[in-house]
Coordinates of C-alpha atoms and ligand atoms in Angstrom, one line a residue:
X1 CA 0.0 0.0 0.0
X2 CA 1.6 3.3 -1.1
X3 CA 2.1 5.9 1.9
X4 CA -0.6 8.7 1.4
X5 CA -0.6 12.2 2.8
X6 CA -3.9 14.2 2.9
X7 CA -2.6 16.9 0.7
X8 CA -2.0 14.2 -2.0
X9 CA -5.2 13.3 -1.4
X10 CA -6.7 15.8 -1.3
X11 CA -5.0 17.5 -4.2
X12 CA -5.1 13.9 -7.0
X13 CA -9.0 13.0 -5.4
X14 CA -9.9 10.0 -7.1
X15 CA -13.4 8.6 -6.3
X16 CA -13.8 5.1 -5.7
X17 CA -9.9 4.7 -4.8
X18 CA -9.1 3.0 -1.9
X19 CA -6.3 4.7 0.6
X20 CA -4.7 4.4 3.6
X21 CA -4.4 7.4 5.6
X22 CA -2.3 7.9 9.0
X23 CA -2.2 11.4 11.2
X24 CA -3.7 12.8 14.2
X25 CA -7.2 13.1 14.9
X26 CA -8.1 17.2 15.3
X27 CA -11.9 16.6 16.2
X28 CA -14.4 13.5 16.4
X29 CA -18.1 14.0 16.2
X30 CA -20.9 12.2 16.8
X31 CA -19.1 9.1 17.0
X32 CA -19.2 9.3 13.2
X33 CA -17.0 12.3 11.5
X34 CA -12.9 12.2 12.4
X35 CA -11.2 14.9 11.0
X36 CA -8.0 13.8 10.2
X37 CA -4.6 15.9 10.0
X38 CA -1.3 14.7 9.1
X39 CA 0.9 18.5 9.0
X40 CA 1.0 18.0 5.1
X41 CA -1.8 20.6 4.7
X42 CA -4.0 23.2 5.9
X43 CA -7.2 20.7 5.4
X44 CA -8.1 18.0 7.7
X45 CA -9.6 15.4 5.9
X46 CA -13.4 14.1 7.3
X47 CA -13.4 10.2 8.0
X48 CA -16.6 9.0 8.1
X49 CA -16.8 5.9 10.3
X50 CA -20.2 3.3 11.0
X51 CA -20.3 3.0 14.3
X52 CA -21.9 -0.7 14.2
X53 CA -18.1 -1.8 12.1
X54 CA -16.1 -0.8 15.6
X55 CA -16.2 -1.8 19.2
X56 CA -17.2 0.7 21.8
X57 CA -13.6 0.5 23.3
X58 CA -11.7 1.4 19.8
X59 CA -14.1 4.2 19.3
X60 CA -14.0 5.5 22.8
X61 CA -10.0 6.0 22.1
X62 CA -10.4 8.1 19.5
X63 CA -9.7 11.7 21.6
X64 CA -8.6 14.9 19.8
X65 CA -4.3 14.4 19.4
X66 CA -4.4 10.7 18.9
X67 CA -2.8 9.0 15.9
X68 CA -4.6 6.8 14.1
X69 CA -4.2 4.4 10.6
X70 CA -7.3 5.3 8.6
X71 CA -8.2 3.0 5.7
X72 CA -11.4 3.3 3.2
X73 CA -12.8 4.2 -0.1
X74 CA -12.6 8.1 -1.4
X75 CA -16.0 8.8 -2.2
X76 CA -17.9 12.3 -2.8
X77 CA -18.6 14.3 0.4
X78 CA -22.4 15.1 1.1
X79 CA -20.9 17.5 4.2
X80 CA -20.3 21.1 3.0
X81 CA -16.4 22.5 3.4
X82 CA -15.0 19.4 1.5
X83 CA -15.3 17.9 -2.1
X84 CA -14.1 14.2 -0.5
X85 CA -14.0 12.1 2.4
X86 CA -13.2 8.9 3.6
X87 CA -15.6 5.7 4.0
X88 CA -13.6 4.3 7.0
X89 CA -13.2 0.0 6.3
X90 CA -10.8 0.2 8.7
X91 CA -9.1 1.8 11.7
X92 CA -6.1 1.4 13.7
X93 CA -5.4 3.0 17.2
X94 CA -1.4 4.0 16.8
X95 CA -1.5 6.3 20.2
X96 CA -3.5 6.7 22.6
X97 CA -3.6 10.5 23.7
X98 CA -5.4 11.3 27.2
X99 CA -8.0 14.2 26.9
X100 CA -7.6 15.2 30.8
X101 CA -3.8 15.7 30.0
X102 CA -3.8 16.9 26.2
X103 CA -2.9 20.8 26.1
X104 CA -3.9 21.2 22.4
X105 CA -7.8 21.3 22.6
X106 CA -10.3 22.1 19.5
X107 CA -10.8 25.4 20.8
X108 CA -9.0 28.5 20.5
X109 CA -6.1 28.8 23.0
X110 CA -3.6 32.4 23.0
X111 CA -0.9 32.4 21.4
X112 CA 1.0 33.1 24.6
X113 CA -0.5 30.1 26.2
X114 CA 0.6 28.1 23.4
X115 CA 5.0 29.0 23.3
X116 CA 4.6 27.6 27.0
X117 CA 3.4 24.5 24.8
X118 CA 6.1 25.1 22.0
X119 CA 7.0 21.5 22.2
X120 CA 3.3 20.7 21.0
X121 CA 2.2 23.6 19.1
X122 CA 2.7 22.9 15.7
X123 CA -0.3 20.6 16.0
X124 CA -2.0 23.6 15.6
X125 CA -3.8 24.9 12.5
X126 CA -1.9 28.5 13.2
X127 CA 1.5 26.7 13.4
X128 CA 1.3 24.4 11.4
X129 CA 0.5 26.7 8.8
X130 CA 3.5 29.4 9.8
X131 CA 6.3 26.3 9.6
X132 CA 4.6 25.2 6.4
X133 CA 5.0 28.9 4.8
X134 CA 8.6 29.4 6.7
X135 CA 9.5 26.2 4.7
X136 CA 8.5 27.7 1.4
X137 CA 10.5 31.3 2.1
X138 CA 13.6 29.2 2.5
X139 CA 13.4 27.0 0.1
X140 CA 12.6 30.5 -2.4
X141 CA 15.4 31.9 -0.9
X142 CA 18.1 29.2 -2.1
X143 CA 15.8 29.0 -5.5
X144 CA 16.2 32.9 -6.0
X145 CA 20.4 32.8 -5.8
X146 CA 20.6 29.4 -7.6
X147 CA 18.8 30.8 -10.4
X148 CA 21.0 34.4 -10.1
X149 CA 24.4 32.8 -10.3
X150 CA 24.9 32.5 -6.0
X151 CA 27.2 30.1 -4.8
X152 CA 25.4 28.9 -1.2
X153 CA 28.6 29.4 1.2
X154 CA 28.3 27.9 4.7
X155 CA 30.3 30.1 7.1
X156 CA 31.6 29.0 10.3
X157 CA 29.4 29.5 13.7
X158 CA 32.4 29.3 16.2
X159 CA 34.5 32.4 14.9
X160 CA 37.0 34.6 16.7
X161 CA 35.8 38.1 15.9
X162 CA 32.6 40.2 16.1
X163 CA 31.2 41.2 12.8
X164 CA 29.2 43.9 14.2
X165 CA 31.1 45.2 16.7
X166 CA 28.2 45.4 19.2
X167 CA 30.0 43.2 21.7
X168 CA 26.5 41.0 22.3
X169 CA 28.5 37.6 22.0
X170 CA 27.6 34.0 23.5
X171 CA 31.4 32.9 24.2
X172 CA 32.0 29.2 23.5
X173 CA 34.5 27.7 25.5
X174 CA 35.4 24.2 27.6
X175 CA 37.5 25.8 30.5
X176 CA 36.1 24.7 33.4
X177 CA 34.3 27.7 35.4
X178 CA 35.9 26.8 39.2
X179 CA 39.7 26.8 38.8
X180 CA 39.4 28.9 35.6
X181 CA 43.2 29.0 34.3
X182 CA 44.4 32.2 34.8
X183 CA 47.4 34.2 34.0
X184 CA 49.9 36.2 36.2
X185 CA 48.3 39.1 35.7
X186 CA 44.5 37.3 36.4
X187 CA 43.3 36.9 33.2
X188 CA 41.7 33.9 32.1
X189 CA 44.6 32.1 30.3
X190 CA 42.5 31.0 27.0
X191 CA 46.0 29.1 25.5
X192 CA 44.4 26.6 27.6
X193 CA 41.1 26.6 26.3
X194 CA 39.5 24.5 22.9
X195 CA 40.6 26.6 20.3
X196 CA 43.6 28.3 22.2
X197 CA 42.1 32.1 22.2
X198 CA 38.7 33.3 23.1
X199 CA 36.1 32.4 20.6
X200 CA 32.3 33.0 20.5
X201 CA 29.1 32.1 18.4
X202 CA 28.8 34.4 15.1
X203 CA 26.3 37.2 15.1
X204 CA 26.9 37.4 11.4
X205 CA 28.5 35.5 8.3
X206 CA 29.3 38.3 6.6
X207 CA 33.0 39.0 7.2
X208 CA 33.9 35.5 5.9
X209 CA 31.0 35.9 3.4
X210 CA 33.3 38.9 1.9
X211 CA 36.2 36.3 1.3
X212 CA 33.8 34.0 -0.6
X213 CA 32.6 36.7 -2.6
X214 CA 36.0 38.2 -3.6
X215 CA 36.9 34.7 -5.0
X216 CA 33.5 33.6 -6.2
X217 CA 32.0 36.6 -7.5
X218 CA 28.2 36.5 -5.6
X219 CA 27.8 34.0 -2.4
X220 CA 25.3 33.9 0.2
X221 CA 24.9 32.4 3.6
X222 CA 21.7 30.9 5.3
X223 CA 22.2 30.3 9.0
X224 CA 22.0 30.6 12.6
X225 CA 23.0 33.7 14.0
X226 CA 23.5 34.3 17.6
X227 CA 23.0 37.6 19.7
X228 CA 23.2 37.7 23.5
X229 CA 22.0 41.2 23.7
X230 CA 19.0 41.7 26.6
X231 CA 16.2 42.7 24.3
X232 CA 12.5 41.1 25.1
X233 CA 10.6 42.9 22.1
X234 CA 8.5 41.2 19.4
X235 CA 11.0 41.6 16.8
X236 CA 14.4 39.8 18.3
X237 CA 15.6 36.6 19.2
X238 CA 18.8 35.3 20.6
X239 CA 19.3 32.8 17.9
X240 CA 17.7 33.8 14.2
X241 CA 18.6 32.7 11.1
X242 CA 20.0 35.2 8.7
X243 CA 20.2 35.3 4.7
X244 CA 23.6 37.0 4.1
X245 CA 24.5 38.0 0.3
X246 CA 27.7 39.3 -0.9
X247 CA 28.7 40.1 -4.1
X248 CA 31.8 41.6 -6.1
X249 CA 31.6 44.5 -8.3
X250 CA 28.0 45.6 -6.0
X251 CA 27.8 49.3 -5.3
X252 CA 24.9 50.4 -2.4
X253 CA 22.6 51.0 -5.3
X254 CA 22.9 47.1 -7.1
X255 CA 23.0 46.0 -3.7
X256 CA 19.5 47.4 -3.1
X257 CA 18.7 45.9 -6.4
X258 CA 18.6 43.3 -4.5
X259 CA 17.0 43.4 -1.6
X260 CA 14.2 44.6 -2.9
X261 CA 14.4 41.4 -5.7
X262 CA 15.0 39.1 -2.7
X263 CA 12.2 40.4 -0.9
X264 CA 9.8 40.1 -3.7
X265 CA 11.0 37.0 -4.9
X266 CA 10.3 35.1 -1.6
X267 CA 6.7 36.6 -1.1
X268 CA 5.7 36.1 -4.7
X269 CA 6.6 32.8 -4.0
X270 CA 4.8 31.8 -0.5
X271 CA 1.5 33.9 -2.4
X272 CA 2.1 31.2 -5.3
X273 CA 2.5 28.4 -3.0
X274 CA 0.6 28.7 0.2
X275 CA -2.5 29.7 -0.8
X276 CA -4.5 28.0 1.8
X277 CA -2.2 28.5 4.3
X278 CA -2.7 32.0 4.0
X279 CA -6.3 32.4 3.7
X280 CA -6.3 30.6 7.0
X281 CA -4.1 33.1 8.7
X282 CA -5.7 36.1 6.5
X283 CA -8.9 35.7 8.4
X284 CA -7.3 34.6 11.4
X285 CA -6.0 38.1 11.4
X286 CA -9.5 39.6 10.4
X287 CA -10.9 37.9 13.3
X288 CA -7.8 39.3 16.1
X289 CA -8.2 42.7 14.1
X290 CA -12.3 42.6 14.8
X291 CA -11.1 42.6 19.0
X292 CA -9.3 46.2 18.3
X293 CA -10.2 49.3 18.8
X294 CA -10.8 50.7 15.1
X295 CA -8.1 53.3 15.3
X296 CA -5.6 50.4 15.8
X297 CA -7.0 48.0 13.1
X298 CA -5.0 47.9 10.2
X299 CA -5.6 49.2 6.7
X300 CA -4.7 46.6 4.7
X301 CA -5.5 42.3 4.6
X302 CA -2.9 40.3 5.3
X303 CA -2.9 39.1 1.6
X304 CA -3.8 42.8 0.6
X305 CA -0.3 43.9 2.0
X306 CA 2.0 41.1 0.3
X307 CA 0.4 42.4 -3.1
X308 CA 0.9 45.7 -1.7
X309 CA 4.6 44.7 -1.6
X310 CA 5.3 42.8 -4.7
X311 CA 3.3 45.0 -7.3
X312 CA 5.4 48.5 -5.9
X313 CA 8.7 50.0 -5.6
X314 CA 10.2 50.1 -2.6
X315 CA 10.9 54.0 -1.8
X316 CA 14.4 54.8 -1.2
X317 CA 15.2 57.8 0.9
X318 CA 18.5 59.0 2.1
X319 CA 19.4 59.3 6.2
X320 CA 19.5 62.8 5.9
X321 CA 16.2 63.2 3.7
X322 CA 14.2 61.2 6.7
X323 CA 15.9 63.1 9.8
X324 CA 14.1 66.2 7.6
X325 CA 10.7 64.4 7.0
X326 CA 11.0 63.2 11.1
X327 CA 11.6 66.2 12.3
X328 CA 8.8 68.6 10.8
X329 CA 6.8 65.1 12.2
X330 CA 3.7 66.0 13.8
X331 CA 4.6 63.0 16.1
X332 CA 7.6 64.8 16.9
X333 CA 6.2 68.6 17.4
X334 CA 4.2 67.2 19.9
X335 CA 6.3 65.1 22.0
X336 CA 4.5 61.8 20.8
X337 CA 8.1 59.9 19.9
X338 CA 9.9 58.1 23.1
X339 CA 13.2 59.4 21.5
X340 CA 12.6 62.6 20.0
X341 CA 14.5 63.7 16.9
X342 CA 16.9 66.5 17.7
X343 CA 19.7 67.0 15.3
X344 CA 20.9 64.8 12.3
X345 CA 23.6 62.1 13.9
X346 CA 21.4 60.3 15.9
X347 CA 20.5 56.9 15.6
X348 CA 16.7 55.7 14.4
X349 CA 14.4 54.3 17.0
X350 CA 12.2 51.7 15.5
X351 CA 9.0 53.9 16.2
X352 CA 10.9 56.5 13.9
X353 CA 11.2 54.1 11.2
X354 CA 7.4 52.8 11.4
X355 CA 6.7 56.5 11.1
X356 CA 8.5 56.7 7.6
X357 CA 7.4 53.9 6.7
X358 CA 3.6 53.0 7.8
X359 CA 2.7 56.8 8.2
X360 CA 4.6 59.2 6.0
X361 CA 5.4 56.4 2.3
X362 CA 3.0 54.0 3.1
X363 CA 5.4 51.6 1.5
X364 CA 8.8 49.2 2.2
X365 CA 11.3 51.9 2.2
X366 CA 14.9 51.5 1.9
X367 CA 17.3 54.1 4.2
X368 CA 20.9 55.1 2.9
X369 CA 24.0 57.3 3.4
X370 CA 24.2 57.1 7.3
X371 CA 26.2 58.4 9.4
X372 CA 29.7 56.7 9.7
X373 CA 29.6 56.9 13.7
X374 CA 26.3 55.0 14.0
X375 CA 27.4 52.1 11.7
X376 CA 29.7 49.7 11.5
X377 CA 33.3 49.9 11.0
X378 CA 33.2 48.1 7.6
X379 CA 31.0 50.3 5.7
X380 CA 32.3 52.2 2.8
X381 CA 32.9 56.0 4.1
X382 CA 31.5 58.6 1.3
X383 CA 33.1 61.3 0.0
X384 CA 31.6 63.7 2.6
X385 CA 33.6 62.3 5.0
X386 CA 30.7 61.7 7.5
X387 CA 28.5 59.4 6.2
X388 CA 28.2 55.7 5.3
X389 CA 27.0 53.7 2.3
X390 CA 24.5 52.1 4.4
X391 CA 21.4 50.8 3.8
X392 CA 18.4 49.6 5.8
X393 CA 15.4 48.0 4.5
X394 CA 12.4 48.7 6.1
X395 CA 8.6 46.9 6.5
X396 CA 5.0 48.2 7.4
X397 CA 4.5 46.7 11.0
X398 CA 8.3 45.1 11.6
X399 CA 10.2 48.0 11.0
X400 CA 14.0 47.5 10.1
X401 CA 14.1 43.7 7.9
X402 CA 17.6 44.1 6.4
X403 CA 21.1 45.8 6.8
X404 CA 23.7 46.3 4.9
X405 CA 26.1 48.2 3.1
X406 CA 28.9 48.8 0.1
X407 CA 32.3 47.8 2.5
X408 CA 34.8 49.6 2.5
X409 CA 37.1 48.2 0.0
X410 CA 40.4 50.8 0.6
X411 CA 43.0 49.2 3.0
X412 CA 43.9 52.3 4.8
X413 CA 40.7 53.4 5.4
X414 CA 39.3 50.6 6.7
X415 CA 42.2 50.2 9.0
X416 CA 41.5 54.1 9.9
X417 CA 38.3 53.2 10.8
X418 CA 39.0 49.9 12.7
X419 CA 41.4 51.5 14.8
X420 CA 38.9 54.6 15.1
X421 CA 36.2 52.3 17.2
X422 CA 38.8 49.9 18.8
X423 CA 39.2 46.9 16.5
X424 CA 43.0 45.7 16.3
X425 CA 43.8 45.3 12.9
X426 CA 46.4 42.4 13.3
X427 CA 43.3 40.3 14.9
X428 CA 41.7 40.9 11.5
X429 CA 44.4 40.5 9.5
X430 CA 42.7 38.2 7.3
X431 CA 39.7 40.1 6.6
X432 CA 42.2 43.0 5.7
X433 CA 43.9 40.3 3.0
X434 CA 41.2 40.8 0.6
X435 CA 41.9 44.8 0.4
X436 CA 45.4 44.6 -0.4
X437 CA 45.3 41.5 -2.5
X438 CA 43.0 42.5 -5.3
X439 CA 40.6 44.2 -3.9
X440 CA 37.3 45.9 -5.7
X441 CA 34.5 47.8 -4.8
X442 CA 31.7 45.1 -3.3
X443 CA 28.4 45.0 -1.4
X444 CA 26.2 42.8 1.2
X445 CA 23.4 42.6 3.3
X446 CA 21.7 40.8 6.1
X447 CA 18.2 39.5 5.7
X448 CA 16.4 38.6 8.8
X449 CA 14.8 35.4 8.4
X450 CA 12.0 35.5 10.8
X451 CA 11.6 38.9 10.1
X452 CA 10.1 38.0 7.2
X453 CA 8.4 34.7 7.9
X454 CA 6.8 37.2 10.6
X455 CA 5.7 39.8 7.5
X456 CA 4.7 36.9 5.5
X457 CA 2.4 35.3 8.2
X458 CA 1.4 38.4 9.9
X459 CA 2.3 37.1 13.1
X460 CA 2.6 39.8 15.5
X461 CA 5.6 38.2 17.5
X462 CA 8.8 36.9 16.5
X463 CA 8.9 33.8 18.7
X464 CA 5.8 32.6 16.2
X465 CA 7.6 31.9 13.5
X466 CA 10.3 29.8 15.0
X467 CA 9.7 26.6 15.9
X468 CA 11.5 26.7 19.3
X469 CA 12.4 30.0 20.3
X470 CA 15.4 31.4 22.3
X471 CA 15.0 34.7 24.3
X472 CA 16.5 36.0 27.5
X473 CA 15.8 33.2 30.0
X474 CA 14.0 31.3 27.4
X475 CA 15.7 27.9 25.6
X476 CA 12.6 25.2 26.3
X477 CA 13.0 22.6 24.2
Ligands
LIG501 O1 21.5 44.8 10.9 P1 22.3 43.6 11.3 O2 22.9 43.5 12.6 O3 23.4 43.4 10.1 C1 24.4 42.5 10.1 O4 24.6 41.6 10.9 C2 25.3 42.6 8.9 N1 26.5 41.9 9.1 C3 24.6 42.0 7.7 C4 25.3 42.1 6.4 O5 25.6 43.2 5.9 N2 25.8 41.0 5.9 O6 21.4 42.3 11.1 C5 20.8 42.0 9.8 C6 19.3 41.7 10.0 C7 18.5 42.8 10.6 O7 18.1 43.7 9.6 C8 17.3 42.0 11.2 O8 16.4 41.7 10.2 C9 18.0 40.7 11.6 O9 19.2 40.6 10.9 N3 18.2 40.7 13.0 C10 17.5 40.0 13.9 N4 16.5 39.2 13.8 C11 16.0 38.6 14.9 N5 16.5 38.8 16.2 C12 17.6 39.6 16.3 N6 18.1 39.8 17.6 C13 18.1 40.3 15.2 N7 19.2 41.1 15.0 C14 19.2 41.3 13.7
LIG502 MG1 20.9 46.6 11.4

């Protein structure tokens, strides 16, 4: 008997076939009608059962979160909400699952509620449906590079430096923590430790992504990144997964080429591809949305908005233009911002960049030419001498979704700069390789992952769109 899945079922319906069908029971009714789920789909497939085929016992088993072996005929469904269903012949208990101990009830449970229950979750309709659709956006993200010449490049995750010298690191070591080994002058003696010198989990691919790149032309990276910084908002995580891109012969404007492609690409894709799983969270939203007050309810669907995204251009606005535009703010003029805007230098707030973007554009925007002291070391200093070619991409409702820049590609000023915020240059000596060994002007960025599984889904908090989340003081699971 070939292995079926509902969505194959579902999807090649052929009446009068006979199948065999295993997942976990979502609902039972009337000792008659199980609907079935198996993960492979939005839809739960209705299995009709006659009660006088099965014993009492066998049917009294059959509780919400059981597994169960289904087999029967295909045959037209007289029950609206389904073209198909399943004339049960026969029926196997494969787990047992206790109602008086079963978190995951038919019934709608909170979202906080369920990540105490992250182990368990993605038995959920919501869940399952965000994993399926995070699936989707990472399998269009290596599709997009294939098909635009990328070479996938897997960076290391124990590294010795800090990309973005923010100095939020995870250190990784195996000295013991009583009778640490210690120098004269009572420093830890890291000779001693696995790797002989201090070493930490990356917070970003990119500096080795720049050595692929100057060798291969256009690489990317697709992996875990680690920040220990203290931040319990909806939009971070201590371990996210980040799409890192870095090409040769990219200036800041190619390189927002890109991001914007990227962006579209992958949402085009999961609109393509996911159609039922986003209906289901479309009018999951509706519903949450119907709770608000009206003021706060948002304009657009959640299917509205990813059309929103795909069919226009993304606006792109220098630093200097949006400190302006902030500024002469009404938010601003009366005191409404947490961090007013004073003077140009100072660094964006995320309720500064949801201004620009959901208030004054109404659109993804992308940010550039920041200032150099706000930025990391490695971005390419303009001709002004006080501003970076950064760049920022920005989303309706998550605020900042990407960073990068055009890097510096002139040895001495990079080693200026390194030297200007701290960073020995001899510990980077390897980075600095590629600018005196044939170096050329090139470009990255940083895509936040979940940050865009989160736009995608509409889910209002990062630790949805993970499957086990890691916060401060959270690694369950
Ligand atoms: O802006 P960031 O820190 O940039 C870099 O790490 C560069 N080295 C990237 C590059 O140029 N190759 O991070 C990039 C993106 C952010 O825009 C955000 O979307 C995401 O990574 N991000 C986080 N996502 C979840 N939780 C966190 N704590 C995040 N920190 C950054
Ligand atoms: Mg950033």
């Amino acid at each position: 008997m070939p292995k079926n899945t509902i969505s194959d079922t579902l999807k090649n319906q052929k009446i009068g076939e006979v199948i065999v069908l295993k997942g976990w029971v979502r609902t039972f009714r009337s000792n008659r009608f199980i609907a079935l789920n198996d993960g492979s789909c939005q839809s739960s497939i209705q299995c009709v059962v006659d009660f006088n085929d099965f014993s009492d016992d066998l049917l009294k088993r059959i509780t919400t979160g059981s597994s169960i072996s289904v087999g029967g005929e295909i045959v037209p469904s007289l029950g609206s909400g389904q073209s198909v269903e399943v004339k049960v012949k026969e029926l196997q208990m494969l787990g047992d699952c206790p109602p008086e101990t079963y978190p995951i009830q038919p019934k709608r449970h909170s979202l906080e509620f369920l990540r105490e229950k992250a182990n368990l979750r993605m038995r959920t309709s919501t869940f399952s449906a965000v994993m399926r659709i995070r699936h989707v956006a990472a399998f269009a993200v290596h599709d997009f590079f294939n098909k635009n010449g990328f070479f996938y490049l897997n960076t290391p995750i124990i590294t010795t430096s800090d990309a973005e010298g923010a100095g939020e690191l995870f250190r990784v070591t195996t000295l013991p923590f009583d009778e640490t080994p210690r120098n004269e002058d009572g420093s830890i003696n890291y000779e001693l430790d696995f790797f002989a010198k201090p070493t930490n989990l990356t917070v970003s691919g990119q500096l080795e992504g720049e050595l692929g790149a100057l060798a291969l032309g256009k690489i990317y990276t697709f992996g875990p990144t680690f920040r220990a910084e203290n931040s319990n908002t909806t939009r971070h995580l201590s371990e996210f997964w980040m799409i890192e891109p870095e090409m040769a012969f990219y200036d800041l404007s190619d390189n927002m080429d890109l991001a914007e492609d990227l962006c579209k690409f992958i949402i085009k894709n999961v609109l393509e591809k996911s159609k039922d799983d986003l209906n289901f969270l479309n009018t999951r939203l509706l519903n949450e949305e119907k709770n608000k007050p009206k003021e706060k309810r948002s304009e657009f669907e959640l299917i509205e908005k990813l059309h929103f995204v795909i069919d226009n251009s993304f606006v792109r606005c220098s630093y200097t233009e949006a400190i302006d535009i902030l500024l002469k703010s009404k938010p601003n003029k009366k005191g409404k911002f947490e961090f007013p805007i004073t003077e140009w230098g100072v660094d964006l707030q995320s309720e500064h960049e949801r201004y620009l973007v959901e208030k004054h554009f109404k659109s993804p925007v992308i940010l550039f030419d920041y200032p150099a002291n706000i930025k990391a070391f490695y971005m390419r200093l303009n001709e002004d001498g006080k501003t970076v070619r950064a760049m920022d991409v920005l989303f309706p409702g998550i605020g900042e979704i990407a960073g990068g820049s055009q890097r510096e590609e002139r040895h001495d000023v990079l080693v200026e700069k390194m030297k200007n915020v701290g960073i020995d240059p001899e510990h980077l000596d390897w980075y600095l390789d590629t600018r005196k060994f044939g170096t050329c002007v090139h470009s990255g960025f940083g895509l936040g992952f979940e940050r865009l599984v989160q736009f995608v889904t509409g889910m209002s908090n990062i630790r949805d769109v993970i499957p086990f989340p890691r916060t401060p003081g959270n690694a369950e699971f």
